[in-house]
Coordinates of C-alpha atoms and ligand atoms in Angstrom, one line a residue:
M1 CA -64.5 14.0 9.4
N2 CA -63.7 16.9 11.7
T3 CA -60.5 18.8 11.2
Q4 CA -58.7 17.2 14.0
R5 CA -59.3 13.7 12.5
I6 CA -58.1 15.0 9.1
K7 CA -55.0 16.4 10.7
L8 CA -54.3 13.1 12.4
L9 CA -54.8 11.1 9.2
A10 CA -52.6 13.5 7.3
F11 CA -49.9 13.1 10.0
F12 CA -50.3 9.3 9.9
I13 CA -49.8 9.2 6.1
L14 CA -46.9 11.5 6.2
F15 CA -45.3 9.5 9.0
T16 CA -45.6 6.1 7.3
G17 CA -44.4 7.7 4.1
M18 CA -41.3 8.9 5.9
I19 CA -40.6 5.5 7.2
T20 CA -40.9 3.9 3.8
A21 CA -38.7 6.6 2.3
Q22 CA -36.1 5.8 5.0
K23 CA -36.2 2.1 4.2
N24 CA -35.4 2.8 0.6
T25 CA -32.6 5.2 1.5
I26 CA -29.4 3.4 2.2
S27 CA -26.4 5.4 3.2
K28 CA -24.0 6.5 0.6
P29 CA -21.2 4.1 -0.3
A30 CA -18.1 4.7 1.7
I31 CA -15.3 5.6 -0.6
I32 CA -11.7 5.4 0.6
P33 CA -9.6 7.4 0.0
Q34 CA -12.1 10.2 -0.1
P35 CA -12.2 11.5 -3.7
T36 CA -11.4 15.1 -4.5
E37 CA -14.8 16.0 -5.7
V38 CA -18.1 14.0 -5.3
K39 CA -21.5 15.1 -6.4
W40 CA -24.2 12.7 -5.5
K41 CA -27.4 12.9 -7.6
E42 CA -30.9 11.9 -7.1
G43 CA -31.8 8.5 -8.4
S44 CA -29.9 5.3 -9.2
F45 CA -28.8 3.0 -12.0
Q46 CA -30.0 -0.6 -11.5
L47 CA -27.5 -2.9 -13.2
P48 CA -29.2 -4.8 -16.1
E49 CA -28.9 -8.5 -16.6
R50 CA -26.9 -7.9 -19.8
A51 CA -24.5 -5.1 -20.3
V52 CA -22.0 -4.0 -22.9
I53 CA -18.7 -2.5 -21.8
C54 CA -17.5 -0.1 -24.5
Y55 CA -13.9 1.0 -24.5
N56 CA -11.6 2.9 -26.8
E57 CA -8.0 2.1 -27.8
G58 CA -5.8 1.8 -24.8
A59 CA -8.6 1.1 -22.3
K60 CA -8.7 -2.6 -22.9
Q61 CA -6.9 -3.6 -19.7
S62 CA -9.3 -1.6 -17.6
A63 CA -12.3 -3.0 -19.4
A64 CA -11.0 -6.4 -18.4
W65 CA -10.8 -5.4 -14.8
L66 CA -14.3 -4.0 -14.9
Q67 CA -15.5 -7.2 -16.6
Q68 CA -13.9 -9.2 -13.8
L69 CA -15.7 -7.1 -11.2
L70 CA -19.0 -7.7 -13.0
S71 CA -18.3 -11.4 -13.2
N72 CA -19.1 -11.6 -9.5
T73 CA -22.6 -10.3 -10.1
Y74 CA -25.6 -11.5 -12.1
V75 CA -24.7 -9.1 -14.9
E76 CA -23.7 -10.8 -18.1
S77 CA -21.3 -8.5 -19.7
Y78 CA -19.4 -8.5 -22.9
S79 CA -16.8 -5.9 -24.0
M80 CA -16.2 -4.3 -27.4
T81 CA -14.4 -1.3 -28.8
G82 CA -16.6 1.7 -29.4
S83 CA -18.1 4.6 -27.5
N84 CA -21.3 5.7 -25.9
C85 CA -23.0 2.4 -25.5
M86 CA -25.5 1.9 -22.7
G87 CA -24.1 0.1 -19.7
F88 CA -20.5 0.9 -19.3
S89 CA -18.2 3.2 -21.2
L90 CA -14.5 3.5 -20.7
E91 CA -12.6 6.3 -22.4
L92 CA -8.9 6.8 -22.4
N93 CA -8.3 10.4 -23.5
E94 CA -4.9 12.1 -23.4
D95 CA -6.6 15.5 -23.5
L96 CA -7.7 14.9 -20.0
Q97 CA -4.1 14.9 -18.8
D98 CA -4.1 18.6 -17.8
K99 CA -7.2 18.2 -15.8
L100 CA -6.7 14.7 -14.2
G101 CA -2.9 14.1 -14.4
N102 CA -1.3 10.6 -14.6
E103 CA -3.5 8.9 -12.1
G104 CA -6.8 10.9 -11.9
Y105 CA -10.1 9.8 -13.4
E106 CA -13.8 10.8 -13.8
L107 CA -16.6 8.5 -12.9
E108 CA -20.1 9.4 -13.8
I109 CA -23.1 7.2 -13.1
T110 CA -26.3 8.2 -14.9
K111 CA -29.7 6.5 -15.0
N112 CA -28.4 3.9 -17.5
T113 CA -24.7 4.1 -17.9
V114 CA -21.4 4.2 -16.0
F115 CA -18.8 6.4 -17.7
L116 CA -15.2 6.0 -16.7
K117 CA -12.7 8.5 -18.2
A118 CA -9.0 9.2 -17.6
A119 CA -5.9 10.2 -19.4
T120 CA -4.1 7.0 -18.6
D121 CA -4.8 3.4 -18.0
T122 CA -3.8 3.9 -14.3
G123 CA -6.6 6.5 -14.0
L124 CA -9.1 4.1 -15.5
F125 CA -8.0 1.4 -13.1
Y126 CA -8.6 3.7 -10.2
A127 CA -12.0 4.6 -11.5
V128 CA -12.8 0.9 -11.5
Q129 CA -11.6 0.7 -7.9
T130 CA -13.9 3.5 -6.8
L131 CA -16.8 1.8 -8.6
R132 CA -15.8 -1.5 -6.9
Q133 CA -16.3 0.3 -3.5
M134 CA -19.9 1.3 -4.6
F135 CA -20.8 -2.4 -5.1
P136 CA -22.0 -4.4 -2.1
S137 CA -19.1 -5.7 -0.1
E138 CA -20.1 -9.3 -0.7
I139 CA -18.7 -8.9 -4.2
E140 CA -15.2 -9.5 -2.8
K141 CA -16.1 -13.0 -1.9
R142 CA -19.1 -14.4 -3.8
Q143 CA -21.5 -13.8 -6.7
I144 CA -24.3 -11.3 -6.1
N145 CA -27.6 -12.4 -7.6
D146 CA -29.9 -9.7 -6.1
P147 CA -30.5 -6.5 -8.0
I148 CA -27.7 -4.0 -7.6
K149 CA -28.5 -0.3 -7.6
L150 CA -25.7 2.2 -8.0
P151 CA -26.3 5.8 -6.9
Q152 CA -26.1 8.4 -9.6
V153 CA -23.0 10.4 -9.1
K154 CA -20.3 12.5 -10.7
I155 CA -16.8 12.0 -9.3
T156 CA -13.6 13.9 -10.4
D157 CA -10.6 12.6 -8.6
S158 CA -6.8 12.7 -8.6
P159 CA -4.2 12.1 -5.9
R160 CA -2.4 14.6 -3.7
F161 CA 0.9 12.6 -3.9
E162 CA 2.6 10.4 -6.5
W163 CA 4.1 8.1 -3.8
R164 CA 1.6 6.1 -1.7
G165 CA 3.5 3.2 -0.3
S166 CA 3.6 0.2 2.0
M167 CA 6.8 -1.5 3.2
I168 CA 7.2 -5.0 4.4
D169 CA 10.4 -6.3 6.0
I170 CA 10.7 -9.8 4.6
A171 CA 14.2 -10.2 5.9
R172 CA 13.7 -10.7 9.6
S173 CA 10.7 -13.0 8.9
F174 CA 9.9 -14.1 5.5
F175 CA 6.7 -13.3 3.7
G176 CA 6.5 -15.1 0.4
P177 CA 4.7 -14.5 -3.0
E178 CA 1.4 -15.8 -1.8
Y179 CA 1.1 -13.2 1.0
L180 CA 2.7 -10.4 -1.0
K181 CA 0.2 -11.0 -3.8
K182 CA -2.7 -10.7 -1.4
H183 CA -1.1 -7.6 0.0
L184 CA -0.9 -6.1 -3.6
D185 CA -4.6 -6.9 -4.1
R186 CA -5.6 -5.1 -1.0
M187 CA -3.3 -2.1 -1.7
A188 CA -4.9 -1.7 -5.1
L189 CA -8.3 -1.4 -3.6
Y190 CA -7.1 1.7 -1.7
K191 CA -5.1 3.2 -4.6
L192 CA -1.7 2.6 -3.1
N193 CA 1.0 2.4 -5.7
K194 CA 4.4 1.5 -4.2
L195 CA 5.4 -1.7 -2.4
H196 CA 8.8 -1.5 -0.8
L197 CA 10.4 -4.8 0.1
H198 CA 13.1 -4.8 2.7
L199 CA 14.9 -7.8 1.2
T200 CA 18.1 -8.1 3.3
D201 CA 19.2 -7.6 6.9
D202 CA 21.3 -9.3 9.6
Q203 CA 18.8 -12.2 9.9
G204 CA 18.3 -13.1 6.3
W205 CA 18.8 -12.5 2.5
R206 CA 15.6 -13.0 0.5
I207 CA 16.4 -12.4 -3.1
E208 CA 18.2 -14.9 -5.3
M209 CA 21.4 -13.5 -6.9
K210 CA 22.8 -15.8 -9.6
S211 CA 26.2 -14.1 -9.3
K212 CA 26.3 -14.8 -5.5
P213 CA 24.4 -18.0 -4.9
K214 CA 25.4 -18.4 -1.3
L215 CA 23.5 -15.3 -0.3
T216 CA 20.3 -17.3 -0.4
E217 CA 21.8 -20.8 0.0
L218 CA 22.9 -19.7 3.5
G219 CA 21.2 -16.3 4.1
G220 CA 17.8 -17.7 2.9
K221 CA 17.9 -20.3 5.7
S222 CA 18.0 -18.0 8.6
A223 CA 15.4 -15.7 10.2
V224 CA 14.6 -14.0 13.4
K225 CA 13.7 -16.5 16.2
N226 CA 10.2 -17.8 15.6
G227 CA 10.2 -16.2 12.2
R228 CA 10.0 -17.9 8.8
S229 CA 13.0 -18.3 6.5
G230 CA 13.0 -18.6 2.7
F231 CA 13.7 -16.4 -0.3
L232 CA 12.2 -15.2 -3.5
T233 CA 13.7 -16.8 -6.6
Q234 CA 14.3 -14.5 -9.5
E235 CA 11.3 -16.1 -11.3
E236 CA 9.1 -15.4 -8.3
Y237 CA 10.4 -11.8 -8.1
K238 CA 9.7 -11.2 -11.8
E239 CA 6.2 -12.6 -11.5
L240 CA 5.5 -10.6 -8.4
Q241 CA 6.5 -7.4 -10.3
E242 CA 4.2 -8.3 -13.1
Y243 CA 1.3 -9.0 -10.7
A244 CA 2.0 -5.6 -9.1
K245 CA 2.3 -3.7 -12.4
A246 CA -1.1 -5.0 -13.6
R247 CA -2.4 -3.3 -10.4
N248 CA -0.4 -0.1 -11.1
I249 CA 2.0 -0.9 -8.3
T250 CA 5.7 -0.6 -8.5
I251 CA 7.9 -2.9 -6.4
I252 CA 10.9 -1.2 -4.7
P253 CA 13.6 -3.6 -3.8
E254 CA 15.9 -2.7 -0.9
I255 CA 19.3 -4.1 -0.2
D256 CA 20.3 -2.6 3.1
M257 CA 24.0 -1.5 3.1
P258 CA 26.6 -0.9 4.4
G259 CA 25.0 -1.9 7.8
H260 CA 22.3 -4.4 8.6
I261 CA 24.2 -6.9 6.4
Y262 CA 25.3 -9.9 8.5
A263 CA 23.4 -12.4 6.3
A264 CA 25.8 -11.4 3.5
L265 CA 28.9 -11.3 5.8
M266 CA 28.0 -14.8 6.8
A267 CA 27.7 -16.1 3.3
Y268 CA 30.8 -14.3 2.0
P269 CA 33.2 -13.9 4.9
E270 CA 35.7 -12.1 2.7
L271 CA 33.4 -9.0 3.0
N272 CA 34.5 -8.8 6.7
C273 CA 37.6 -7.0 8.1
E274 CA 40.5 -8.8 9.7
E275 CA 39.3 -10.5 12.9
F276 CA 35.8 -9.4 12.2
S277 CA 36.5 -5.9 13.6
N278 CA 33.4 -4.8 11.5
L279 CA 31.1 -6.7 13.8
E280 CA 30.9 -4.6 16.9
P281 CA 29.6 -5.9 19.3
R282 CA 30.1 -9.4 17.8
L283 CA 26.7 -10.9 18.1
A284 CA 27.5 -13.8 15.8
T285 CA 30.5 -15.0 13.9
P286 CA 30.4 -16.5 10.4
P287 CA 29.2 -19.2 9.6
Q288 CA 26.9 -18.9 12.5
L289 CA 23.3 -17.7 11.7
Y290 CA 21.9 -14.7 13.6
H291 CA 18.4 -14.8 15.1
E292 CA 18.3 -12.0 17.6
Y293 CA 16.7 -8.5 17.5
T294 CA 19.6 -6.2 18.2
V295 CA 20.4 -3.8 15.3
G296 CA 23.4 -1.7 14.3
W297 CA 26.3 -4.1 15.0
S298 CA 27.3 -5.3 11.5
K299 CA 28.7 -3.6 8.5
L300 CA 30.7 -4.3 5.3
C301 CA 34.4 -3.8 5.8
L302 CA 34.5 -0.3 4.3
E303 CA 38.3 -0.1 4.1
K304 CA 38.4 -3.0 1.7
P305 CA 38.1 -1.9 -1.9
E306 CA 36.8 -5.4 -2.8
I307 CA 33.5 -4.7 -1.2
Y308 CA 32.7 -2.4 -4.1
D309 CA 32.9 -5.3 -6.5
F310 CA 30.3 -7.0 -4.4
V311 CA 28.1 -4.0 -4.3
S312 CA 28.5 -3.4 -8.1
E313 CA 27.6 -7.0 -8.9
I314 CA 24.6 -7.1 -6.7
I315 CA 23.2 -3.7 -7.8
A316 CA 23.8 -4.6 -11.5
E317 CA 22.0 -7.9 -11.2
L318 CA 19.2 -6.5 -9.1
S319 CA 18.7 -3.6 -11.6
E320 CA 18.6 -6.2 -14.4
I321 CA 15.7 -8.0 -12.9
T322 CA 13.9 -5.0 -11.6
T323 CA 11.3 -3.4 -13.9
G324 CA 10.6 -0.3 -11.7
E325 CA 12.9 2.7 -11.8
Y326 CA 14.0 2.6 -8.1
I327 CA 16.7 0.7 -6.1
H328 CA 16.7 1.3 -2.3
I329 CA 20.1 1.0 -0.8
G330 CA 19.1 1.2 2.9
G331 CA 21.9 3.1 4.6
D332 CA 20.4 3.3 8.1
E333 CA 21.8 3.0 11.6
I334 CA 25.6 2.8 11.0
D335 CA 28.5 4.6 12.4
D336 CA 31.7 4.6 10.3
E337 CA 34.1 7.3 9.1
R338 CA 33.9 5.9 5.6
Y339 CA 30.1 5.9 5.6
E340 CA 29.6 9.0 3.4
E341 CA 32.2 7.8 0.9
F342 CA 30.3 4.5 0.7
V343 CA 27.0 6.2 0.2
V344 CA 28.2 8.4 -2.6
K345 CA 29.7 5.4 -4.4
A346 CA 26.7 3.2 -3.9
D347 CA 24.4 6.0 -5.2
S348 CA 26.5 6.4 -8.3
I349 CA 26.6 2.6 -8.9
V350 CA 22.8 2.6 -8.9
R351 CA 22.6 5.5 -11.3
E352 CA 25.1 3.9 -13.6
N353 CA 22.6 1.0 -13.8
G354 CA 19.9 3.4 -14.9
K355 CA 17.9 3.5 -11.7
T356 CA 17.0 6.2 -9.2
T357 CA 18.5 5.7 -5.7
I358 CA 16.4 5.7 -2.5
G359 CA 17.9 5.5 1.0
W360 CA 16.9 6.0 4.6
E361 CA 17.3 9.6 5.7
E362 CA 20.8 9.1 7.2
V363 CA 22.1 8.9 3.6
T364 CA 21.5 12.6 3.1
Q365 CA 24.5 13.4 5.4
A366 CA 26.5 12.6 2.3
P367 CA 26.6 14.7 -0.9
V368 CA 24.5 12.4 -3.0
N369 CA 23.2 13.2 -6.4
L370 CA 20.2 15.5 -6.5
D371 CA 18.0 12.8 -8.1
F372 CA 18.2 10.9 -4.8
I373 CA 15.1 10.2 -2.8
S374 CA 15.4 10.2 1.0
Q375 CA 13.1 8.2 3.2
R376 CA 12.5 10.1 6.4
W377 CA 11.9 7.9 9.5
N378 CA 13.2 9.7 12.7
G379 CA 13.7 13.2 11.4
K380 CA 17.1 13.6 13.1
T381 CA 19.4 13.8 10.1
E382 CA 21.1 17.0 9.2
S383 CA 20.8 16.8 5.5
V384 CA 23.5 18.4 3.2
V385 CA 21.3 18.0 0.1
D386 CA 18.0 19.3 -1.0
V387 CA 16.3 16.2 -2.3
R388 CA 12.9 14.6 -2.6
I389 CA 11.5 13.0 0.5
I390 CA 9.2 10.0 1.2
E391 CA 7.6 10.6 4.5
S392 CA 7.7 7.6 6.9
I393 CA 8.2 9.3 10.2
C394 CA 8.0 6.6 12.8
T395 CA 5.6 8.3 15.2
N396 CA 2.9 8.1 12.5
F397 CA 3.9 5.4 10.0
Y398 CA 5.7 2.6 11.8
F399 CA 3.0 0.0 12.0
D400 CA 5.1 -2.6 13.8
H401 CA 4.3 -0.4 16.7
A402 CA 1.2 -1.1 18.8
N403 CA -2.3 -0.4 17.5
V404 CA -3.3 0.4 21.1
P405 CA -1.0 0.9 24.1
G406 CA 0.3 -2.4 25.5
Q407 CA -0.5 -4.6 22.4
E408 CA 1.7 -7.7 22.6
K409 CA 4.6 -8.3 20.2
T410 CA 4.9 -4.8 19.1
N411 CA 7.8 -2.3 19.1
N412 CA 7.6 0.8 21.1
W413 CA 11.0 2.4 20.8
C414 CA 9.7 5.3 18.6
Q415 CA 6.6 6.0 20.6
E416 CA 5.8 4.3 23.9
R417 CA 2.0 4.3 23.3
G418 CA 2.3 2.9 19.8
V419 CA 0.9 4.4 16.6
S420 CA -2.9 4.8 16.9
L421 CA -5.3 5.1 14.0
D422 CA -5.5 8.7 14.9
D423 CA -1.7 9.1 14.6
A424 CA -1.7 7.2 11.4
Y425 CA -4.4 9.4 9.9
N426 CA -3.6 12.8 11.3
F427 CA -0.3 13.6 9.8
N428 CA 0.1 16.3 7.2
P429 CA 3.2 16.0 5.1
D430 CA 3.6 19.7 4.3
N431 CA 7.3 19.9 3.5
P432 CA 7.5 21.0 -0.1
N433 CA 10.1 18.3 -0.9
V434 CA 7.7 15.5 0.1
I435 CA 6.6 13.3 -2.9
G436 CA 4.4 11.1 -0.7
V437 CA 4.1 8.7 2.2
E438 CA 5.0 5.1 3.0
A439 CA 4.1 3.0 6.0
P440 CA 6.6 0.2 7.0
I441 CA 6.3 -2.9 9.1
W442 CA 9.5 -4.3 10.5
S443 CA 9.2 -8.0 11.1
E444 CA 11.3 -8.9 14.2
L445 CA 8.1 -9.5 16.1
I446 CA 5.7 -10.1 13.2
T447 CA 6.1 -13.7 12.4
S448 CA 2.9 -14.8 10.8
D449 CA 0.5 -13.6 8.1
D450 CA -2.3 -12.9 10.6
M451 CA 0.1 -10.8 12.7
A452 CA 1.1 -8.8 9.6
D453 CA -2.6 -8.3 8.7
N454 CA -3.2 -7.0 12.2
R455 CA -0.4 -4.5 12.1
L456 CA -1.0 -3.3 8.5
W457 CA -4.8 -3.0 8.5
P458 CA -6.6 -0.7 9.0
R459 CA -3.7 1.7 9.5
T460 CA -2.5 1.3 6.0
I461 CA -5.9 2.6 4.8
A462 CA -5.2 5.8 6.8
T463 CA -1.9 6.1 5.0
A464 CA -3.7 5.6 1.7
E465 CA -6.0 8.6 2.5
I466 CA -3.1 10.8 3.5
G467 CA -1.4 10.0 0.2
W468 CA -4.5 10.6 -1.9
T469 CA -6.9 13.1 -0.4
P470 CA -6.3 16.8 -0.3
Q471 CA -5.6 18.0 3.3
E472 CA -8.7 20.2 3.4
S473 CA -10.9 17.3 2.6
K474 CA -9.5 15.1 5.4
D475 CA -11.7 14.6 8.5
F476 CA -10.9 11.9 11.0
S477 CA -14.4 11.3 12.3
N478 CA -15.8 11.1 8.8
F479 CA -12.9 8.7 7.9
K480 CA -13.7 6.5 10.8
E481 CA -17.3 6.3 9.6
R482 CA -16.3 5.3 6.1
L483 CA -13.7 2.9 7.5
G484 CA -16.4 1.2 9.6
Q485 CA -18.4 0.6 6.5
H486 CA -15.4 -1.3 5.1
G487 CA -15.4 -3.8 7.9
D488 CA -17.4 -6.3 5.9
R489 CA -15.4 -5.8 2.8
L490 CA -12.1 -6.4 4.6
D491 CA -13.7 -9.5 6.1
Y492 CA -14.8 -10.8 2.7
L493 CA -11.3 -10.2 1.5
D494 CA -10.1 -12.3 4.4
V495 CA -8.0 -9.5 6.0
K496 CA -7.4 -10.3 9.7
F497 CA -7.5 -6.6 10.5
F498 CA -7.2 -5.0 13.9
K499 CA -10.7 -4.0 15.1
S500 CA -9.8 -0.5 16.2
P501 CA -12.0 0.2 19.3
D502 CA -12.8 3.8 18.2
V503 CA -14.4 2.6 14.9
E504 CA -17.9 1.3 14.6
W505 CA -17.3 -1.7 12.5
N506 CA -20.0 -2.9 10.2
L507 CA -19.3 -6.6 10.4
E508 CA -22.5 -8.5 10.1
E509 CA -22.4 -11.2 7.5
G510 CA -25.0 -10.1 4.8
E511 CA -28.1 -12.3 4.6
G512 CA -27.7 -12.4 0.9
V513 CA -30.3 -9.7 0.5
F514 CA -29.1 -6.6 -1.1
S515 CA -31.3 -3.6 -1.7
G516 CA -28.8 -1.2 -3.2
F517 CA -26.9 1.9 -2.2
M518 CA -29.0 5.0 -2.5
P519 CA -27.6 8.4 -1.8
E520 CA -29.0 10.0 1.4
N521 CA -30.8 13.2 0.9
E522 CA -28.2 15.9 1.5
Ligands
LIG1 C1 14.9 0.5 13.0 S1 14.0 2.5 11.2 C2 15.2 0.0 11.8 C3 15.0 -1.4 11.5 C4 14.4 -2.2 12.6 C5 13.4 -1.3 13.3 C6 12.6 -2.0 14.4 C7 15.1 1.9 10.3 C8 15.4 2.5 9.1 N1 15.6 0.8 10.7 O1 16.2 -2.0 11.1 O2 13.8 -3.3 12.2 O3 14.1 -0.2 13.8 O4 13.4 -2.4 15.5

C-alpha cells in the first residue's frame, strides 16, 4: 500500500471510531437546580439486577425513597442497616453539618456504588432527588427494563437560601388535596421546601374552623366566577401537611386580615361595622356571595374590640392544627387608620400561640416584633422594622401574569408584558435580609388544574434555581438547555406546562430503548 492509501485508511478508521464513540456518549444528565459543585468522572455504573441499599441509623426514610425510585426499574433492591455495601450506601452523619448544613448532601457514583451522605434526613432526601434526575425520565411514569447506566460523578451541594417557596391562592378558586399533593410531588423534585396556601379572601374561606363552622358552611360555597368552590377539612389539612413533611416541605397557612375578608364578613355579619361602613365600595352585602375580581374593598370593623376575639380564636385553632412554625396573616391592600394597631395585635396573637408571623410587606409599616418575616411583592412599603424578607417581587415572581405577552386569562397589572422565563430566572435577591424566594399564583383567572400547571411550570423551576444555586453558578442559556432536557420528565409527570418558545424542549416519547447517560468529554 502506498502512503496515501495508508493515510486514507487511517483516516477512515479514526473517523468511524469517532462516530461510534459519539453514539456511546450521551449528554450529561440535566440537574435542576444546578448543584454547587459537580465533578463528572470517566466511566459509568451500570445498575445491577440485584442491589443492596445500606443505611445507618436515621437514614431509613431516605432509604425507603431510594427503594421506591428503584422499584420503577428492573433492579431488585432490598435495604438493610450497615455501611459500605456494594450498590447503594446512605449515611447520615452529623459531623457533616459544618460542611453541608441542614439541607446539603454529597452524592458520589463510583464504578459499582452510589454513596449518598448528609448531616440530615432532608439532605439525604435531596441526594435522592438529584439521583432521580440522573435516571431516564421514563422512570416518572413506568418501569424501565433496559440497562441503566449512571455516570460516575462526585457532587457536593447545599442551598443558597433556606426559603424556596411556591404559593397557590386556593381562595378565589379552590384547588383541593389531589392537586396540592401533585404540586408537592413536583416541588420536591426541584428541592422546593415551602408551600404557602392563601386560604381565605373575599371570594371564599377554604379551611374548616370548628369554632366558627359558618366560615366554610357559607364561605366554602363561593368562589370567583367560573372558579371552583370547596374547602379543606381539618383532616385533609393534617394529611396534606404530613404528605408535605415526608417530602421535606412545610405548609404555610395564610388567613388574610384585616382586608380581603368578605367571606368571613358574610358568614359572621357581626364582624362588620354599623351599616357596613367597612365595605367601601360595597360590592356585596351579607349574606350575598361575592364572585368578582375587584380587591381592596372589605375589612374587619377595626373599631370593634370583638373582632379580636374572632382573630384570637381563629389563630389559636389554626396554630393547633398547623405542624409548621409559621402563620401568615396577610395584611395586604388596606387603608385604615387602625391598620397598624391591628397588625401589632395580630402579630402578638400569633406569637402567643408559639408561631412565627409572616405578612405581606405592608405589615412592616407597623412596629412588629423583630421575629416577623415580611413577604415583599411590590417593594413600595416604607418599613419601620429591620426584619427577614421573603422575596416575591411581582415583576419576577407573580406567575398569574402572562408567560408571554398577550397570553389569555392572565393578570398584567404588575408588568404589562407578563413575567417571562427570563424574568423568572434572572433575579438576584441580594438584600442581606432576604431568607429566600417564593412565587405566587393568584387564582382570579386560574380556574382549572391545567391552567394552574401552565402558569406554575416551568417558571417555578426557575424560582427553584434562584433559591438553591449560588448566583455565580447561574447561567440562563445553560438553564434553558437543562430545562429543555426536563420536557420529557414533566410530560411523564403529567405536568401541563407552558412550552416556553425560547426553550428547545425534548419531548419525544422514548421508544423504550435506553442506552444510559454518559458524561460528555469535557
Ligand atoms: C394583589 S399582591 C393581591 C391579590 C390579588 C392579586 C391579583 C397581593 C399581596 N395581593 O389579592 O389576587 O393582586 O389581582
